[in-house]
Amino acid sequence: MSKKILITEDSPTMRAMICATLEAFGDFEIVEAPNGFEALRVLPREKFDLVITDINMPDINGLELVSFIKRNDQYKAIPLIIVSTEGSERDREKGLKLGADAYLVKPFAPEALQALVQKFLS
């Protein structure tokens, strides 16, 4: 049975790149959300094994999404990876403090994302 991953990213190009990176090394069922609001809409509908989110998005940003997921008993056990252009140590610490399990700065090597996904899904 393939693992289900929710990708929340407002850039269609980056979303497509993340999907292609994941599909290149594993049999994953991927659900795409173009913003945090859409992610919150699909979360209760399906059971996800991993969430990958950007930070900078309109409406509900990635940090708000991380905070919601990690404070909700129904979702807090889902591993969560932040993928962001915000590369300062302060941003990284903020994301991890909210409960993200990993923080990857864009641009990233596909192998780096694959290694993190493998770490959390194996």
PDB file of C-alpha atoms in Angstrom:
ATOM      1  CA  MET A   1       0.000   0.000   0.000  1.00  0.00           C
ATOM      2  CA  SER A   2       1.468   3.320  -1.032  1.00  0.00           C
ATOM      3  CA  LYS A   3       2.012   6.103   1.464  1.00  0.00           C
ATOM      4  CA  LYS A   4      -0.059   9.263   1.129  1.00  0.00           C
ATOM      5  CA  ILE A   5       1.692  12.639   1.157  1.00  0.00           C
ATOM      6  CA  LEU A   6       0.084  16.081   1.334  1.00  0.00           C
ATOM      7  CA  ILE A   7       2.120  18.778  -0.414  1.00  0.00           C
ATOM      8  CA  THR A   8       1.130  22.356   0.438  1.00  0.00           C
ATOM      9  CA  GLU A   9       2.902  24.826  -1.821  1.00  0.00           C
ATOM     10  CA  ASP A  10       1.556  27.920  -3.566  1.00  0.00           C
ATOM     11  CA  SER A  11       4.023  27.791  -6.464  1.00  0.00           C
ATOM     12  CA  PRO A  12       2.769  25.367  -9.140  1.00  0.00           C
ATOM     13  CA  THR A  13       6.325  24.989 -10.415  1.00  0.00           C
ATOM     14  CA  MET A  14       7.731  24.090  -7.009  1.00  0.00           C
ATOM     15  CA  ARG A  15       4.784  21.777  -6.303  1.00  0.00           C
ATOM     16  CA  ALA A  16       5.444  19.978  -9.586  1.00  0.00           C
ATOM     17  CA  MET A  17       9.150  19.713  -8.748  1.00  0.00           C
ATOM     18  CA  ILE A  18       8.437  18.232  -5.317  1.00  0.00           C
ATOM     19  CA  CYS A  19       5.960  15.761  -6.826  1.00  0.00           C
ATOM     20  CA  ALA A  20       8.447  14.726  -9.532  1.00  0.00           C
ATOM     21  CA  THR A  21      11.190  14.314  -6.915  1.00  0.00           C
ATOM     22  CA  LEU A  22       9.001  12.028  -4.824  1.00  0.00           C
ATOM     23  CA  GLU A  23       7.609  10.039  -7.745  1.00  0.00           C
ATOM     24  CA  ALA A  24      11.153   9.404  -8.991  1.00  0.00           C
ATOM     25  CA  PHE A  25      12.013   7.237  -6.011  1.00  0.00           C
ATOM     26  CA  GLY A  26       8.842   5.894  -4.519  1.00  0.00           C
ATOM     27  CA  ASP A  27       5.284   4.768  -4.993  1.00  0.00           C
ATOM     28  CA  PHE A  28       3.458   7.576  -3.233  1.00  0.00           C
ATOM     29  CA  GLU A  29      -0.071   8.839  -3.433  1.00  0.00           C
ATOM     30  CA  ILE A  30       0.296  12.605  -3.550  1.00  0.00           C
ATOM     31  CA  VAL A  31      -2.375  15.162  -2.755  1.00  0.00           C
ATOM     32  CA  GLU A  32      -1.578  18.752  -3.695  1.00  0.00           C
ATOM     33  CA  ALA A  33      -2.859  21.839  -1.896  1.00  0.00           C
ATOM     34  CA  PRO A  34      -2.043  25.301  -3.332  1.00  0.00           C
ATOM     35  CA  ASN A  35      -2.357  27.009   0.060  1.00  0.00           C
ATOM     36  CA  GLY A  36      -2.845  26.418   3.763  1.00  0.00           C
ATOM     37  CA  PHE A  37      -6.593  26.901   3.538  1.00  0.00           C
ATOM     38  CA  GLU A  38      -6.890  24.084   0.996  1.00  0.00           C
ATOM     39  CA  ALA A  39      -4.645  21.888   3.148  1.00  0.00           C
ATOM     40  CA  LEU A  40      -6.973  22.401   6.119  1.00  0.00           C
ATOM     41  CA  ARG A  41      -9.892  21.487   3.871  1.00  0.00           C
ATOM     42  CA  VAL A  42      -8.406  18.151   2.722  1.00  0.00           C
ATOM     43  CA  LEU A  43      -6.821  17.057   6.030  1.00  0.00           C
ATOM     44  CA  PRO A  44     -10.027  15.664   7.572  1.00  0.00           C
ATOM     45  CA  ARG A  45     -10.988  13.874   4.362  1.00  0.00           C
ATOM     46  CA  GLU A  46      -7.992  11.558   4.072  1.00  0.00           C
ATOM     47  CA  LYS A  47      -5.338   9.892   6.199  1.00  0.00           C
ATOM     48  CA  PHE A  48      -1.889  11.281   5.420  1.00  0.00           C
ATOM     49  CA  ASP A  49       1.447   9.673   6.251  1.00  0.00           C
ATOM     50  CA  LEU A  50       3.481  12.845   5.679  1.00  0.00           C
ATOM     51  CA  VAL A  51       2.906  16.574   5.136  1.00  0.00           C
ATOM     52  CA  ILE A  52       5.318  18.779   3.211  1.00  0.00           C
ATOM     53  CA  THR A  53       4.607  22.504   3.407  1.00  0.00           C
ATOM     54  CA  ASP A  54       6.006  25.820   2.287  1.00  0.00           C
ATOM     55  CA  ILE A  55       5.974  28.756   4.716  1.00  0.00           C
ATOM     56  CA  ASN A  56       5.216  31.746   2.511  1.00  0.00           C
ATOM     57  CA  MET A  57       1.692  31.274   1.225  1.00  0.00           C
ATOM     58  CA  PRO A  58      -1.351  33.520   1.029  1.00  0.00           C
ATOM     59  CA  ASP A  59      -4.203  33.264   3.537  1.00  0.00           C
ATOM     60  CA  ILE A  60      -2.962  30.623   5.968  1.00  0.00           C
ATOM     61  CA  ASN A  61       0.839  30.413   5.870  1.00  0.00           C
ATOM     62  CA  GLY A  62       2.912  27.307   6.478  1.00  0.00           C
ATOM     63  CA  LEU A  63       3.772  28.152  10.069  1.00  0.00           C
ATOM     64  CA  GLU A  64       0.077  28.523  10.903  1.00  0.00           C
ATOM     65  CA  LEU A  65      -0.540  25.178   9.192  1.00  0.00           C
ATOM     66  CA  VAL A  66       2.279  23.526  11.182  1.00  0.00           C
ATOM     67  CA  SER A  67       0.889  24.968  14.401  1.00  0.00           C
ATOM     68  CA  PHE A  68      -2.625  23.703  13.616  1.00  0.00           C
ATOM     69  CA  ILE A  69      -1.458  20.201  12.702  1.00  0.00           C
ATOM     70  CA  LYS A  70       0.847  19.762  15.675  1.00  0.00           C
ATOM     71  CA  ARG A  71      -1.731  21.038  18.180  1.00  0.00           C
ATOM     72  CA  ASN A  72      -4.488  18.797  16.874  1.00  0.00           C
ATOM     73  CA  ASP A  73      -4.660  15.318  18.441  1.00  0.00           C
ATOM     74  CA  GLN A  74      -5.983  13.880  15.182  1.00  0.00           C
ATOM     75  CA  TYR A  75      -2.976  15.036  13.112  1.00  0.00           C
ATOM     76  CA  LYS A  76      -0.062  15.711  15.459  1.00  0.00           C
ATOM     77  CA  ALA A  77       1.593  12.329  14.838  1.00  0.00           C
ATOM     78  CA  ILE A  78       1.896  12.998  11.091  1.00  0.00           C
ATOM     79  CA  PRO A  79       5.538  13.784  10.236  1.00  0.00           C
ATOM     80  CA  LEU A  80       5.873  17.264   8.770  1.00  0.00           C
ATOM     81  CA  ILE A  81       8.626  18.745   6.616  1.00  0.00           C
ATOM     82  CA  ILE A  82       8.896  22.479   5.943  1.00  0.00           C
ATOM     83  CA  VAL A  83      10.375  23.365   2.561  1.00  0.00           C
ATOM     84  CA  SER A  84      11.026  27.100   2.379  1.00  0.00           C
ATOM     85  CA  THR A  85      13.123  29.888   0.905  1.00  0.00           C
ATOM     86  CA  GLU A  86      13.309  31.309   4.450  1.00  0.00           C
ATOM     87  CA  GLY A  87      16.752  30.004   5.322  1.00  0.00           C
ATOM     88  CA  SER A  88      17.738  31.907   8.426  1.00  0.00           C
ATOM     89  CA  GLU A  89      18.435  30.020  11.636  1.00  0.00           C
ATOM     90  CA  ARG A  90      15.635  31.998  13.281  1.00  0.00           C
ATOM     91  CA  ASP A  91      13.082  30.778  10.710  1.00  0.00           C
ATOM     92  CA  ARG A  92      14.347  27.215  11.014  1.00  0.00           C
ATOM     93  CA  GLU A  93      14.127  27.283  14.798  1.00  0.00           C
ATOM     94  CA  LYS A  94      10.630  28.780  14.654  1.00  0.00           C
ATOM     95  CA  GLY A  95       9.402  26.023  12.335  1.00  0.00           C
ATOM     96  CA  LEU A  96      10.946  23.257  14.390  1.00  0.00           C
ATOM     97  CA  LYS A  97       9.696  24.794  17.642  1.00  0.00           C
ATOM     98  CA  LEU A  98       6.145  24.743  16.267  1.00  0.00           C
ATOM     99  CA  GLY A  99       6.541  21.024  15.742  1.00  0.00           C
ATOM    100  CA  ALA A 100       7.916  20.493  12.239  1.00  0.00           C
ATOM    101  CA  ASP A 101      10.053  17.370  12.081  1.00  0.00           C
ATOM    102  CA  ALA A 102      12.468  18.741   9.476  1.00  0.00           C
ATOM    103  CA  TYR A 103      13.271  21.996   7.703  1.00  0.00           C
ATOM    104  CA  LEU A 104      14.678  22.060   4.182  1.00  0.00           C
ATOM    105  CA  VAL A 105      15.779  25.308   2.526  1.00  0.00           C
ATOM    106  CA  LYS A 106      15.019  25.963  -1.163  1.00  0.00           C
ATOM    107  CA  PRO A 107      16.658  25.395  -3.492  1.00  0.00           C
ATOM    108  CA  PHE A 108      17.473  21.895  -2.357  1.00  0.00           C
ATOM    109  CA  ALA A 109      18.998  18.824  -3.908  1.00  0.00           C
ATOM    110  CA  PRO A 110      16.317  16.240  -4.749  1.00  0.00           C
ATOM    111  CA  GLU A 111      18.333  13.680  -2.809  1.00  0.00           C
ATOM    112  CA  ALA A 112      17.960  15.780   0.360  1.00  0.00           C
ATOM    113  CA  LEU A 113      14.158  15.717   0.124  1.00  0.00           C
ATOM    114  CA  GLN A 114      14.164  12.035  -0.772  1.00  0.00           C
ATOM    115  CA  ALA A 115      16.322  11.242   2.268  1.00  0.00           C
ATOM    116  CA  LEU A 116      13.963  13.104   4.598  1.00  0.00           C
ATOM    117  CA  VAL A 117      10.879  11.443   3.123  1.00  0.00           C
ATOM    118  CA  GLN A 118      12.506   8.043   3.413  1.00  0.00           C
ATOM    119  CA  LYS A 119      13.460   8.786   7.023  1.00  0.00           C
ATOM    120  CA  PHE A 120       9.887   9.570   8.021  1.00  0.00           C
ATOM    121  CA  LEU A 121       8.086   6.943   5.942  1.00  0.00           C
ATOM    122  CA  SER A 122      10.223   3.869   6.597  1.00  0.00           C
TER     123      SER A 122
END
